[in-house]
mmCIF file of C-alpha atoms in Angstrom:
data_model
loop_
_atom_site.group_PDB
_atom_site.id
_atom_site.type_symbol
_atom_site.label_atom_id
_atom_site.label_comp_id
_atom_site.label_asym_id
_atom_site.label_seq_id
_atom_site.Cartn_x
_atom_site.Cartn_y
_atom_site.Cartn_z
ATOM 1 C CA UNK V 25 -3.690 12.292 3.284
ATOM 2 C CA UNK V 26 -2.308 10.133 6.177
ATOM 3 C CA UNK V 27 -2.076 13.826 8.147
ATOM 4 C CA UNK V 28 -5.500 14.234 7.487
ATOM 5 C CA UNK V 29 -6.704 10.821 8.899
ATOM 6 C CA UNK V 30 -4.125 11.748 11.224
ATOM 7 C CA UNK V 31 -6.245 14.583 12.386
ATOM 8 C CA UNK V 32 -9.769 12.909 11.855
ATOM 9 C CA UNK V 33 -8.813 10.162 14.487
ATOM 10 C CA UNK V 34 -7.205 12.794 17.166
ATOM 11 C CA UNK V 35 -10.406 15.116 17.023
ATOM 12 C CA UNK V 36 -13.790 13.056 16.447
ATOM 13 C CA UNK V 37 -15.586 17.122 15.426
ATOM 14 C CA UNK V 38 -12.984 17.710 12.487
ATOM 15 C CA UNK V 39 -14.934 18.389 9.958
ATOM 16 C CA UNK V 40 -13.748 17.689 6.400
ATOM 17 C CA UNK V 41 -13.769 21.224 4.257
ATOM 18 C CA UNK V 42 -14.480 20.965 1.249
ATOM 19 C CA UNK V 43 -13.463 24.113 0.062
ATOM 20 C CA UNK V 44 -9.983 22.973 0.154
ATOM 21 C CA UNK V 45 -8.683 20.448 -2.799
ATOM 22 C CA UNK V 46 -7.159 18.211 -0.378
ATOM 23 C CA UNK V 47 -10.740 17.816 1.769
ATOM 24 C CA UNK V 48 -12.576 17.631 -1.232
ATOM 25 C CA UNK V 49 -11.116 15.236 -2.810
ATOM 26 C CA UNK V 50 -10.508 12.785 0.154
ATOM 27 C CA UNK V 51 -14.352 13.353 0.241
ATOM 28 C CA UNK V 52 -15.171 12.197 -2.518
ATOM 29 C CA UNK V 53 -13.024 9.024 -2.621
ATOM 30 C CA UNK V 54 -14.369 8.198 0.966
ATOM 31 C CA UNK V 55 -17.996 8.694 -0.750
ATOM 32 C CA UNK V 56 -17.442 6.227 -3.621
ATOM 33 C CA UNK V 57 -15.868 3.905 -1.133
ATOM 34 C CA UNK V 58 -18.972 3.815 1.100
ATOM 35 C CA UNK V 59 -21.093 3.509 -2.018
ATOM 36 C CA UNK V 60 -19.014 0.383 -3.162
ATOM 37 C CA UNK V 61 -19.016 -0.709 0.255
ATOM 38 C CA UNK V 62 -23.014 -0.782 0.973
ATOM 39 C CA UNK V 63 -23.246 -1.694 -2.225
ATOM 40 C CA UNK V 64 -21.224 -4.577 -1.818
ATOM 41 C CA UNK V 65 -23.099 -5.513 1.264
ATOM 42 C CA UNK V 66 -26.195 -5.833 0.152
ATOM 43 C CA UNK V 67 -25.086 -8.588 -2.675
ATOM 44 C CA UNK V 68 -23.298 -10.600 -0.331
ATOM 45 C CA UNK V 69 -26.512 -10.209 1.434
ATOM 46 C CA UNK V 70 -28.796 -11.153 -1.308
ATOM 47 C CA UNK V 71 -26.312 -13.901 -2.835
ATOM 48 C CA UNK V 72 -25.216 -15.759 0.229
ATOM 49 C CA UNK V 73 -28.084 -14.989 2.717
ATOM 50 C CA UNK V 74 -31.329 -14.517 1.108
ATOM 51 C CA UNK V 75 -31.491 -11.787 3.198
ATOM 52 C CA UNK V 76 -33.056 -8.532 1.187
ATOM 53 C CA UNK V 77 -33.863 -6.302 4.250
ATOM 54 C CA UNK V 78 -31.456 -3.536 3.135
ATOM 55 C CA UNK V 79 -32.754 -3.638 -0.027
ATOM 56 C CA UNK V 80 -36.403 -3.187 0.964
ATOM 57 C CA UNK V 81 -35.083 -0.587 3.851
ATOM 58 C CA UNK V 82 -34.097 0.992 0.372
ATOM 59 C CA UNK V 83 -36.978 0.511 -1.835
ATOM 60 C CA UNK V 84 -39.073 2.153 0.946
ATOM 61 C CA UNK V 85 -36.793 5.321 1.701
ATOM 62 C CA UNK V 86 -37.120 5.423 -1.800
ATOM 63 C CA UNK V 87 -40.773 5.384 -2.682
ATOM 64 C CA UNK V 88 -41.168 7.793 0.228
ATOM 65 C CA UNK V 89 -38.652 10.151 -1.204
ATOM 66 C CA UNK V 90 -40.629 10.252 -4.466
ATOM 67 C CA UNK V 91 -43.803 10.225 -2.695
ATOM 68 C CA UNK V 92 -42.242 13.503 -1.479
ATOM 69 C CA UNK V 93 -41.695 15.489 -4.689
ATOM 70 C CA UNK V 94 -45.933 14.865 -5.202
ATOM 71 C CA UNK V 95 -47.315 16.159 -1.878
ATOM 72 C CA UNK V 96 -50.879 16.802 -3.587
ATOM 73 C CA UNK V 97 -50.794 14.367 -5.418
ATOM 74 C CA UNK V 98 -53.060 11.194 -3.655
ATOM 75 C CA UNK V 99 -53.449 9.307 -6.708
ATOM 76 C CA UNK V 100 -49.772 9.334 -7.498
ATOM 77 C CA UNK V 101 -48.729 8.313 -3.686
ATOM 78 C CA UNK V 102 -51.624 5.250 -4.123
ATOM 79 C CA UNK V 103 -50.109 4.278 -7.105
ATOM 80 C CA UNK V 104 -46.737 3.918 -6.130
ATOM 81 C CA UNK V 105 -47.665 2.441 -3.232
ATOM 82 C CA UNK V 106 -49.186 -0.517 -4.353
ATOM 83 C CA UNK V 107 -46.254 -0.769 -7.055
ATOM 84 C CA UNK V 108 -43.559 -0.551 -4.263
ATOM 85 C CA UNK V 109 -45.196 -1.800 -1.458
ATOM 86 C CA UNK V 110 -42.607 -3.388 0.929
ATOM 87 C CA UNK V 111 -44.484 -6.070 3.045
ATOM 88 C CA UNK V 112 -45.617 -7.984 -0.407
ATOM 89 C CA UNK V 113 -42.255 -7.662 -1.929
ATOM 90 C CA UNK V 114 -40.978 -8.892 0.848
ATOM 91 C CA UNK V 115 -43.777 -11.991 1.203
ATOM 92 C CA UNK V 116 -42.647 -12.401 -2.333
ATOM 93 C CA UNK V 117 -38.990 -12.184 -1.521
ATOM 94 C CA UNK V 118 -39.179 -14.850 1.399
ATOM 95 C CA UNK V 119 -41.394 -17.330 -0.770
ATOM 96 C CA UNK V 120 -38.788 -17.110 -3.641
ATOM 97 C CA UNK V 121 -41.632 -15.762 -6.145
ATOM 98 C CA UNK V 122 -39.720 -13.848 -8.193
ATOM 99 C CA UNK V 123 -38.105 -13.625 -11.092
ATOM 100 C CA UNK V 124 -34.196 -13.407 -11.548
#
């Protein structure tokens, strides 16, 4: 592995392949560590700070994401919409009018 990161740090286009064991596995351990890492980010950021930006940076990516999968769907994209709509759940957020 140290070769590999080696080789990562001399050439900024290397390009993991994942076709190989060795790449493939180094990619996924670098994936779960990014997860855990954001992850862990956004608690200390909620916990400490108040601060639920990433969060709603999420729950927006998400609902368009979904809104997505339904492109004829109107109703559906209304719907979710006004169930994960951003700028009240953030007025909410800020207020502290929510539940834990």
């Amino acid at each position: 592995r140290h070769d590999l990161v080696r080789k990562m740090i001399a050439d900024p286009n290397y390009k993991l392949d994942v076709r190989k064991n060795e790449d493939a596995d180094l990619r996924k351990s670098l994936e779960e560590t990014m997860k855990r890492a954001l992850w862990d980010a956004i608690t200390v950021d909620i916990v400490q700070n108040k601060d639920f930006s990433k969060v709603l940076v999420l729950i927006d990516e998400l609902r368009q994401k979904i809104n997505l999968l339904t492109p004829h769907r109107r109703d559906l994209h209304e719907e979710l919409n006004d169930v994960l709509d951003v700028k009240h759940l953030k007025m909410l957020l800020e207020k502290e009018i929510v539940d834990d």
